[in-house]
Amino acid sequence: MSVICERFDSLGCDSPDHRYKLGIFGGTFDPIHMGHLACAEEVRDSYQLDAVIFVPTAHPVFKRDRRIAPARDRYAMVKRAIEANPYFDASPIEIERGGDTYTVDTLRQMRDHYPSNVDLFFIAGADAVSTLAKWREKEALGTLATFIGVTRPGFLFSENPEEETAQCDTHINVSYLEVTALAISSSGIRERLRNGRSVRYLVPDVVNAYIADRGLYR
Ligand code: ATP
Ligand code: MG
């Protein structure tokens, strides 16, 4: 049985002298969309990552005020969406851990699982990076992984536009990457679906089919 995910549990074990780069992409993925997939692929390609693991949250601390689709559905949609990309997988570790989701716990679990020749890279969009100062154990976060901040249309990297980078208010060293601007959001997708509108080409076909099948977001 897999511990972290099906495809990459033994990453780093084959050649202990070789360094491996593992990307971790956390999110609510309610639902996963083309913006998530395209940016993860651009990061993988730019940073020469050996793998990217998508980790859907159980209960995101910053989203307590709204209803979220069941974790098993969000996970199932991510699994289907990444299936055809051999560099991608999804991990149920946050869902299985349950309770409030803190990235520091996830990174510790990854760090404990993988050998020391595997370096961790945490991928976060500009809106997520701008909240880093409020994340639990932010000092520890920076020692567990390198943070990769990706551009996202409509968002700045800092809540305070006068600060050039979020490094001003956290101890986390963020490496910034400009990715192709795709102004797609899960909230936008949910709103379209509520209004009975099409989300074709904004989410993968398999996700669109799953949403219709399960009657989500109506
Ligand atoms: P919601 O609107 O419900 O918040 P979302 O589209 O922001 O959904 P999340 O699951 O909240 O999706 O985001 C997970 C991660 O993906 C975050 O780090 C977020 O910044 C990043 N992200 C989401 N959409 C994009 C996009 N279009 N371009 C770049 N990064 C993105
Ligand atoms: Mg979001």
PDB file of C-alpha atoms and ligand atoms in Angstrom:
ATOM      1  CA  MET A   1       0.000   0.000   0.000  1.00  0.00           C
ATOM      2  CA  SER A   2       1.263   3.458  -0.815  1.00  0.00           C
ATOM      3  CA  VAL A   3       2.061   5.960   1.929  1.00  0.00           C
ATOM      4  CA  ILE A   4       2.289   9.289   0.118  1.00  0.00           C
ATOM      5  CA  CYS A   5       1.014   8.484  -3.375  1.00  0.00           C
ATOM      6  CA  GLU A   6       0.889   5.621  -5.854  1.00  0.00           C
ATOM      7  CA  ARG A   7       3.517   6.723  -8.349  1.00  0.00           C
ATOM      8  CA  PHE A   8       6.379   8.282  -6.405  1.00  0.00           C
ATOM      9  CA  ASP A   9       6.629   6.601  -3.010  1.00  0.00           C
ATOM     10  CA  SER A  10      10.123   5.282  -3.726  1.00  0.00           C
ATOM     11  CA  LEU A  11      11.499   8.467  -5.342  1.00  0.00           C
ATOM     12  CA  GLY A  12      15.172   8.854  -4.403  1.00  0.00           C
ATOM     13  CA  CYS A  13      15.716   5.234  -3.384  1.00  0.00           C
ATOM     14  CA  ASP A  14      17.201   3.957  -6.676  1.00  0.00           C
ATOM     15  CA  SER A  15      20.305   6.171  -6.766  1.00  0.00           C
ATOM     16  CA  PRO A  16      21.207   7.501  -3.310  1.00  0.00           C
ATOM     17  CA  ASP A  17      24.010   9.631  -4.850  1.00  0.00           C
ATOM     18  CA  HIS A  18      21.693  11.427  -7.257  1.00  0.00           C
ATOM     19  CA  ARG A  19      19.698  14.457  -6.092  1.00  0.00           C
ATOM     20  CA  TYR A  20      15.991  14.459  -6.862  1.00  0.00           C
ATOM     21  CA  LYS A  21      13.573  17.384  -6.929  1.00  0.00           C
ATOM     22  CA  LEU A  22      10.033  16.823  -5.746  1.00  0.00           C
ATOM     23  CA  GLY A  23       7.349  19.457  -6.296  1.00  0.00           C
ATOM     24  CA  ILE A  24       4.406  19.641  -3.899  1.00  0.00           C
ATOM     25  CA  PHE A  25       1.300  21.533  -4.948  1.00  0.00           C
ATOM     26  CA  GLY A  26      -1.234  22.091  -2.172  1.00  0.00           C
ATOM     27  CA  GLY A  27      -4.716  23.404  -2.779  1.00  0.00           C
ATOM     28  CA  THR A  28      -8.415  22.946  -2.200  1.00  0.00           C
ATOM     29  CA  PHE A  29      -8.852  21.964  -5.869  1.00  0.00           C
ATOM     30  CA  ASP A  30     -12.605  22.599  -5.650  1.00  0.00           C
ATOM     31  CA  PRO A  31     -12.448  21.712  -8.536  1.00  0.00           C
ATOM     32  CA  ILE A  32      -8.996  21.347 -10.155  1.00  0.00           C
ATOM     33  CA  HIS A  33      -8.756  23.447 -13.343  1.00  0.00           C
ATOM     34  CA  MET A  34      -6.431  24.152 -16.294  1.00  0.00           C
ATOM     35  CA  GLY A  35      -4.765  27.019 -14.382  1.00  0.00           C
ATOM     36  CA  HIS A  36      -3.512  24.550 -11.755  1.00  0.00           C
ATOM     37  CA  LEU A  37      -2.353  21.995 -14.326  1.00  0.00           C
ATOM     38  CA  ALA A  38      -0.619  24.434 -16.679  1.00  0.00           C
ATOM     39  CA  CYS A  39       1.232  26.186 -13.869  1.00  0.00           C
ATOM     40  CA  ALA A  40       2.373  22.901 -12.264  1.00  0.00           C
ATOM     41  CA  GLU A  41       3.696  21.748 -15.637  1.00  0.00           C
ATOM     42  CA  GLU A  42       5.509  25.050 -16.221  1.00  0.00           C
ATOM     43  CA  VAL A  43       7.153  24.817 -12.793  1.00  0.00           C
ATOM     44  CA  ARG A  44       8.105  21.180 -13.385  1.00  0.00           C
ATOM     45  CA  ASP A  45       9.675  22.074 -16.708  1.00  0.00           C
ATOM     46  CA  SER A  46      11.454  25.248 -15.521  1.00  0.00           C
ATOM     47  CA  TYR A  47      12.868  23.731 -12.317  1.00  0.00           C
ATOM     48  CA  GLN A  48      13.485  20.294 -13.833  1.00  0.00           C
ATOM     49  CA  LEU A  49      11.402  18.629 -11.116  1.00  0.00           C
ATOM     50  CA  ASP A  50      11.352  14.832 -11.135  1.00  0.00           C
ATOM     51  CA  ALA A  51       7.735  14.750  -9.987  1.00  0.00           C
ATOM     52  CA  VAL A  52       4.880  16.956  -8.782  1.00  0.00           C
ATOM     53  CA  ILE A  53       2.456  15.705  -6.150  1.00  0.00           C
ATOM     54  CA  PHE A  54      -0.897  17.483  -5.889  1.00  0.00           C
ATOM     55  CA  VAL A  55      -2.164  17.470  -2.305  1.00  0.00           C
ATOM     56  CA  PRO A  56      -5.845  18.341  -1.834  1.00  0.00           C
ATOM     57  CA  THR A  57      -6.560  19.850   1.589  1.00  0.00           C
ATOM     58  CA  ALA A  58      -8.941  18.348   4.134  1.00  0.00           C
ATOM     59  CA  HIS A  59     -10.235  21.513   5.860  1.00  0.00           C
ATOM     60  CA  PRO A  60      -8.423  24.621   4.613  1.00  0.00           C
ATOM     61  CA  VAL A  61      -8.026  26.998   7.557  1.00  0.00           C
ATOM     62  CA  PHE A  62      -8.604  30.081   5.386  1.00  0.00           C
ATOM     63  CA  LYS A  63     -11.805  28.718   3.812  1.00  0.00           C
ATOM     64  CA  ARG A  64     -13.841  27.893   6.937  1.00  0.00           C
ATOM     65  CA  ASP A  65     -16.575  30.298   5.895  1.00  0.00           C
ATOM     66  CA  ARG A  66     -17.786  28.417   2.840  1.00  0.00           C
ATOM     67  CA  ARG A  67     -19.014  24.992   1.807  1.00  0.00           C
ATOM     68  CA  ILE A  68     -16.500  22.794   0.065  1.00  0.00           C
ATOM     69  CA  ALA A  69     -17.164  19.711  -2.076  1.00  0.00           C
ATOM     70  CA  PRO A  70     -16.464  16.420  -0.263  1.00  0.00           C
ATOM     71  CA  ALA A  71     -12.754  15.599  -0.023  1.00  0.00           C
ATOM     72  CA  ARG A  72     -13.223  12.282  -1.831  1.00  0.00           C
ATOM     73  CA  ASP A  73     -14.715  14.096  -4.838  1.00  0.00           C
ATOM     74  CA  ARG A  74     -11.981  16.742  -4.956  1.00  0.00           C
ATOM     75  CA  TYR A  75      -9.334  14.022  -4.693  1.00  0.00           C
ATOM     76  CA  ALA A  76     -11.039  11.899  -7.379  1.00  0.00           C
ATOM     77  CA  MET A  77     -11.103  14.880  -9.757  1.00  0.00           C
ATOM     78  CA  VAL A  78      -7.397  15.601  -9.178  1.00  0.00           C
ATOM     79  CA  LYS A  79      -6.536  11.931  -9.731  1.00  0.00           C
ATOM     80  CA  ARG A  80      -8.405  11.886 -13.045  1.00  0.00           C
ATOM     81  CA  ALA A  81      -6.993  15.241 -14.160  1.00  0.00           C
ATOM     82  CA  ILE A  82      -3.324  14.253 -13.637  1.00  0.00           C
ATOM     83  CA  GLU A  83      -3.623  10.645 -14.855  1.00  0.00           C
ATOM     84  CA  ALA A  84      -2.095  11.198 -18.322  1.00  0.00           C
ATOM     85  CA  ASN A  85       0.967  13.092 -17.070  1.00  0.00           C
ATOM     86  CA  PRO A  86       3.615  10.597 -15.873  1.00  0.00           C
ATOM     87  CA  TYR A  87       5.323  13.332 -13.781  1.00  0.00           C
ATOM     88  CA  PHE A  88       2.157  14.063 -11.774  1.00  0.00           C
ATOM     89  CA  ASP A  89       0.345  12.258  -8.989  1.00  0.00           C
ATOM     90  CA  ALA A  90      -2.110  13.117  -6.205  1.00  0.00           C
ATOM     91  CA  SER A  91      -1.709  12.359  -2.523  1.00  0.00           C
ATOM     92  CA  PRO A  92      -4.522  11.786  -0.018  1.00  0.00           C
ATOM     93  CA  ILE A  93      -2.261  12.470   3.009  1.00  0.00           C
ATOM     94  CA  GLU A  94      -3.996  15.692   4.106  1.00  0.00           C
ATOM     95  CA  ILE A  95      -7.435  14.171   3.637  1.00  0.00           C
ATOM     96  CA  GLU A  96      -6.422  11.056   5.586  1.00  0.00           C
ATOM     97  CA  ARG A  97      -4.862  13.155   8.358  1.00  0.00           C
ATOM     98  CA  GLY A  98      -8.169  15.051   8.604  1.00  0.00           C
ATOM     99  CA  GLY A  99      -8.782  18.052  10.841  1.00  0.00           C
ATOM    100  CA  ASP A 100      -7.465  21.504   9.978  1.00  0.00           C
ATOM    101  CA  THR A 101      -4.869  21.509   7.228  1.00  0.00           C
ATOM    102  CA  TYR A 102      -1.464  23.001   7.913  1.00  0.00           C
ATOM    103  CA  THR A 103       1.184  22.860   5.200  1.00  0.00           C
ATOM    104  CA  VAL A 104       3.943  22.483   7.781  1.00  0.00           C
ATOM    105  CA  ASP A 105       2.505  19.083   8.816  1.00  0.00           C
ATOM    106  CA  THR A 106       2.403  17.952   5.196  1.00  0.00           C
ATOM    107  CA  LEU A 107       5.972  19.033   4.510  1.00  0.00           C
ATOM    108  CA  ARG A 108       7.180  17.269   7.688  1.00  0.00           C
ATOM    109  CA  GLN A 109       5.412  14.090   6.617  1.00  0.00           C
ATOM    110  CA  MET A 110       7.030  14.315   3.159  1.00  0.00           C
ATOM    111  CA  ARG A 111      10.455  15.080   4.686  1.00  0.00           C
ATOM    112  CA  ASP A 112      10.149  12.062   7.025  1.00  0.00           C
ATOM    113  CA  HIS A 113       9.139   9.789   4.167  1.00  0.00           C
ATOM    114  CA  TYR A 114      11.707  10.694   1.494  1.00  0.00           C
ATOM    115  CA  PRO A 115      15.464  10.115   1.768  1.00  0.00           C
ATOM    116  CA  SER A 116      17.789  13.105   2.153  1.00  0.00           C
ATOM    117  CA  ASN A 117      18.747  13.122  -1.558  1.00  0.00           C
ATOM    118  CA  VAL A 118      15.198  14.322  -2.352  1.00  0.00           C
ATOM    119  CA  ASP A 119      14.748  18.121  -2.135  1.00  0.00           C
ATOM    120  CA  LEU A 120      11.242  19.488  -1.625  1.00  0.00           C
ATOM    121  CA  PHE A 121       9.756  22.402  -3.584  1.00  0.00           C
ATOM    122  CA  PHE A 122       6.399  23.841  -2.530  1.00  0.00           C
ATOM    123  CA  ILE A 123       4.451  25.513  -5.336  1.00  0.00           C
ATOM    124  CA  ALA A 124       2.135  28.414  -4.463  1.00  0.00           C
ATOM    125  CA  GLY A 125       0.297  31.014  -6.541  1.00  0.00           C
ATOM    126  CA  ALA A 126       0.760  34.729  -5.849  1.00  0.00           C
ATOM    127  CA  ASP A 127      -2.411  34.937  -3.730  1.00  0.00           C
ATOM    128  CA  ALA A 128      -1.186  32.089  -1.513  1.00  0.00           C
ATOM    129  CA  VAL A 129       2.316  33.596  -1.250  1.00  0.00           C
ATOM    130  CA  SER A 130       0.809  36.896  -0.091  1.00  0.00           C
ATOM    131  CA  THR A 131      -0.632  35.115   2.987  1.00  0.00           C
ATOM    132  CA  LEU A 132       2.544  33.204   3.948  1.00  0.00           C
ATOM    133  CA  ALA A 133       3.142  35.449   6.965  1.00  0.00           C
ATOM    134  CA  LYS A 134      -0.017  33.974   8.536  1.00  0.00           C
ATOM    135  CA  TRP A 135       0.889  30.307   7.990  1.00  0.00           C
ATOM    136  CA  ARG A 136       1.567  28.090  10.987  1.00  0.00           C
ATOM    137  CA  GLU A 137       5.264  27.653  11.907  1.00  0.00           C
ATOM    138  CA  LYS A 138       6.465  29.796   9.041  1.00  0.00           C
ATOM    139  CA  GLU A 139      10.053  29.593  10.314  1.00  0.00           C
ATOM    140  CA  ALA A 140       9.975  25.798   9.962  1.00  0.00           C
ATOM    141  CA  LEU A 141       8.329  25.965   6.524  1.00  0.00           C
ATOM    142  CA  GLY A 142      11.369  27.609   4.986  1.00  0.00           C
ATOM    143  CA  THR A 143      13.715  24.915   6.288  1.00  0.00           C
ATOM    144  CA  LEU A 144      11.582  22.054   4.958  1.00  0.00           C
ATOM    145  CA  ALA A 145      11.130  23.212   1.370  1.00  0.00           C
ATOM    146  CA  THR A 146      12.060  25.814  -1.195  1.00  0.00           C
ATOM    147  CA  PHE A 147       8.969  27.880  -1.998  1.00  0.00           C
ATOM    148  CA  ILE A 148       8.220  28.593  -5.643  1.00  0.00           C
ATOM    149  CA  GLY A 149       5.853  31.539  -6.072  1.00  0.00           C
ATOM    150  CA  VAL A 150       4.083  31.590  -9.418  1.00  0.00           C
ATOM    151  CA  THR A 151       2.398  34.603 -10.982  1.00  0.00           C
ATOM    152  CA  ARG A 152      -1.384  34.641 -11.132  1.00  0.00           C
ATOM    153  CA  PRO A 153      -3.452  37.260 -12.997  1.00  0.00           C
ATOM    154  CA  GLY A 154      -5.128  39.691 -10.596  1.00  0.00           C
ATOM    155  CA  PHE A 155      -2.899  38.941  -7.596  1.00  0.00           C
ATOM    156  CA  LEU A 156       0.259  40.435  -6.128  1.00  0.00           C
ATOM    157  CA  PHE A 157       2.911  38.503  -4.187  1.00  0.00           C
ATOM    158  CA  SER A 158       2.527  40.745  -1.149  1.00  0.00           C
ATOM    159  CA  GLU A 159      -0.537  42.037   0.696  1.00  0.00           C
ATOM    160  CA  ASN A 160       1.348  45.287   0.986  1.00  0.00           C
ATOM    161  CA  PRO A 161       2.034  46.461  -2.605  1.00  0.00           C
ATOM    162  CA  GLU A 162       4.919  48.623  -1.382  1.00  0.00           C
ATOM    163  CA  GLU A 163       6.877  45.550  -0.408  1.00  0.00           C
ATOM    164  CA  GLU A 164       8.663  44.116  -3.363  1.00  0.00           C
ATOM    165  CA  THR A 165       8.504  40.536  -2.210  1.00  0.00           C
ATOM    166  CA  ALA A 166       6.837  38.555   0.544  1.00  0.00           C
ATOM    167  CA  GLN A 167      10.329  37.920   1.953  1.00  0.00           C
ATOM    168  CA  CYS A 168       9.900  41.225   3.760  1.00  0.00           C
ATOM    169  CA  ASP A 169       7.345  39.750   6.144  1.00  0.00           C
ATOM    170  CA  THR A 170       8.380  36.088   6.409  1.00  0.00           C
ATOM    171  CA  HIS A 171      11.603  34.187   6.851  1.00  0.00           C
ATOM    172  CA  ILE A 172      10.728  32.061   3.874  1.00  0.00           C
ATOM    173  CA  ASN A 173      12.917  32.349   0.855  1.00  0.00           C
ATOM    174  CA  VAL A 174      10.583  32.390  -2.146  1.00  0.00           C
ATOM    175  CA  SER A 175      11.822  31.749  -5.652  1.00  0.00           C
ATOM    176  CA  TYR A 176       9.584  33.535  -8.153  1.00  0.00           C
ATOM    177  CA  LEU A 177       8.491  32.232 -11.528  1.00  0.00           C
ATOM    178  CA  GLU A 178       6.413  33.956 -14.161  1.00  0.00           C
ATOM    179  CA  VAL A 179       4.020  31.464 -15.728  1.00  0.00           C
ATOM    180  CA  THR A 180       1.564  31.823 -18.614  1.00  0.00           C
ATOM    181  CA  ALA A 181      -1.290  33.960 -17.325  1.00  0.00           C
ATOM    182  CA  LEU A 182      -4.498  31.959 -17.087  1.00  0.00           C
ATOM    183  CA  ALA A 183      -7.234  33.862 -15.285  1.00  0.00           C
ATOM    184  CA  ILE A 184      -9.089  30.727 -14.217  1.00  0.00           C
ATOM    185  CA  SER A 185     -10.236  30.106 -10.643  1.00  0.00           C
ATOM    186  CA  SER A 186     -12.212  27.358  -8.922  1.00  0.00           C
ATOM    187  CA  SER A 187     -14.593  30.027  -7.590  1.00  0.00           C
ATOM    188  CA  GLY A 188     -15.209  31.211 -11.149  1.00  0.00           C
ATOM    189  CA  ILE A 189     -15.834  27.621 -12.268  1.00  0.00           C
ATOM    190  CA  ARG A 190     -18.277  27.013  -9.401  1.00  0.00           C
ATOM    191  CA  GLU A 191     -20.154  30.202 -10.221  1.00  0.00           C
ATOM    192  CA  ARG A 192     -20.493  29.244 -13.873  1.00  0.00           C
ATOM    193  CA  LEU A 193     -21.777  25.808 -12.908  1.00  0.00           C
ATOM    194  CA  ARG A 194     -24.285  27.298 -10.456  1.00  0.00           C
ATOM    195  CA  ASN A 195     -25.592  29.391 -13.348  1.00  0.00           C
ATOM    196  CA  GLY A 196     -25.798  26.361 -15.614  1.00  0.00           C
ATOM    197  CA  ARG A 197     -22.989  27.608 -17.860  1.00  0.00           C
ATOM    198  CA  SER A 198     -20.258  25.638 -19.626  1.00  0.00           C
ATOM    199  CA  VAL A 199     -16.797  25.118 -18.119  1.00  0.00           C
ATOM    200  CA  ARG A 200     -15.538  23.111 -21.073  1.00  0.00           C
ATOM    201  CA  TYR A 201     -11.823  23.761 -21.772  1.00  0.00           C
ATOM    202  CA  LEU A 202     -11.489  25.477 -18.370  1.00  0.00           C
ATOM    203  CA  VAL A 203     -11.313  22.079 -16.671  1.00  0.00           C
ATOM    204  CA  PRO A 204     -10.156  18.789 -18.239  1.00  0.00           C
ATOM    205  CA  ASP A 205     -12.939  16.806 -19.954  1.00  0.00           C
ATOM    206  CA  VAL A 206     -12.637  14.035 -17.351  1.00  0.00           C
ATOM    207  CA  VAL A 207     -13.283  16.565 -14.583  1.00  0.00           C
ATOM    208  CA  ASN A 208     -16.221  18.057 -16.469  1.00  0.00           C
ATOM    209  CA  ALA A 209     -17.694  14.563 -16.836  1.00  0.00           C
ATOM    210  CA  TYR A 210     -17.145  13.785 -13.138  1.00  0.00           C
ATOM    211  CA  ILE A 211     -18.880  17.010 -12.070  1.00  0.00           C
ATOM    212  CA  ALA A 212     -21.888  16.231 -14.285  1.00  0.00           C
ATOM    213  CA  ASP A 213     -21.986  12.614 -13.102  1.00  0.00           C
ATOM    214  CA  ARG A 214     -21.941  13.494  -9.416  1.00  0.00           C
ATOM    215  CA  GLY A 215     -24.122  16.587  -9.818  1.00  0.00           C
ATOM    216  CA  LEU A 216     -21.561  18.821  -8.080  1.00  0.00           C
ATOM    217  CA  TYR A 217     -21.723  22.633  -7.800  1.00  0.00           C
ATOM    218  CA  ARG A 218     -25.329  23.022  -8.930  1.00  0.00           C
TER     219      ARG A 218
HETATM  220  P1  ATP B   1     -10.711  29.261  -5.175  1.00  0.00           P
HETATM  221  O1  ATP B   1     -11.190  30.290  -6.150  1.00  0.00           O
HETATM  222  O2  ATP B   1     -11.790  28.358  -4.671  1.00  0.00           O
HETATM  223  O3  ATP B   1      -9.839  29.819  -4.086  1.00  0.00           O
HETATM  224  P2  ATP B   1      -8.386  28.569  -6.749  1.00  0.00           P
HETATM  225  O4  ATP B   1      -8.600  28.625  -8.221  1.00  0.00           O
HETATM  226  O5  ATP B   1      -7.688  29.713  -6.091  1.00  0.00           O
HETATM  227  O6  ATP B   1      -9.778  28.259  -6.027  1.00  0.00           O
HETATM  228  P3  ATP B   1      -6.980  26.794  -5.029  1.00  0.00           P
HETATM  229  O7  ATP B   1      -7.252  25.353  -4.844  1.00  0.00           O
HETATM  230  O8  ATP B   1      -7.417  27.742  -3.966  1.00  0.00           O
HETATM  231  O9  ATP B   1      -7.631  27.225  -6.444  1.00  0.00           O
HETATM  232  O10 ATP B   1      -5.438  27.049  -5.330  1.00  0.00           O
HETATM  233  C1  ATP B   1      -4.412  26.128  -5.108  1.00  0.00           C
HETATM  234  C2  ATP B   1      -3.101  26.779  -5.521  1.00  0.00           C
HETATM  235  O11 ATP B   1      -3.099  27.018  -6.933  1.00  0.00           O
HETATM  236  C3  ATP B   1      -2.849  28.141  -4.862  1.00  0.00           C
HETATM  237  O12 ATP B   1      -1.461  28.234  -4.570  1.00  0.00           O
HETATM  238  C4  ATP B   1      -3.235  29.122  -5.957  1.00  0.00           C
HETATM  239  O13 ATP B   1      -2.548  30.344  -5.829  1.00  0.00           O
HETATM  240  C5  ATP B   1      -2.794  28.379  -7.203  1.00  0.00           C
HETATM  241  N1  ATP B   1      -3.551  28.751  -8.414  1.00  0.00           N
HETATM  242  C6  ATP B   1      -4.859  28.557  -8.616  1.00  0.00           C
HETATM  243  N2  ATP B   1      -5.245  28.997  -9.821  1.00  0.00           N
HETATM  244  C7  ATP B   1      -4.136  29.505 -10.398  1.00  0.00           C
HETATM  245  C8  ATP B   1      -3.905  30.145 -11.677  1.00  0.00           C
HETATM  246  N3  ATP B   1      -4.890  30.327 -12.570  1.00  0.00           N
HETATM  247  N4  ATP B   1      -2.634  30.547 -11.942  1.00  0.00           N
HETATM  248  C9  ATP B   1      -1.641  30.357 -11.034  1.00  0.00           C
HETATM  249  N5  ATP B   1      -1.805  29.766  -9.823  1.00  0.00           N
HETATM  250  C10 ATP B   1      -3.039  29.346  -9.507  1.00  0.00           C
HETATM  251 MG    MG B   2      -7.707  29.960  -4.002  1.00  0.00          MG
END
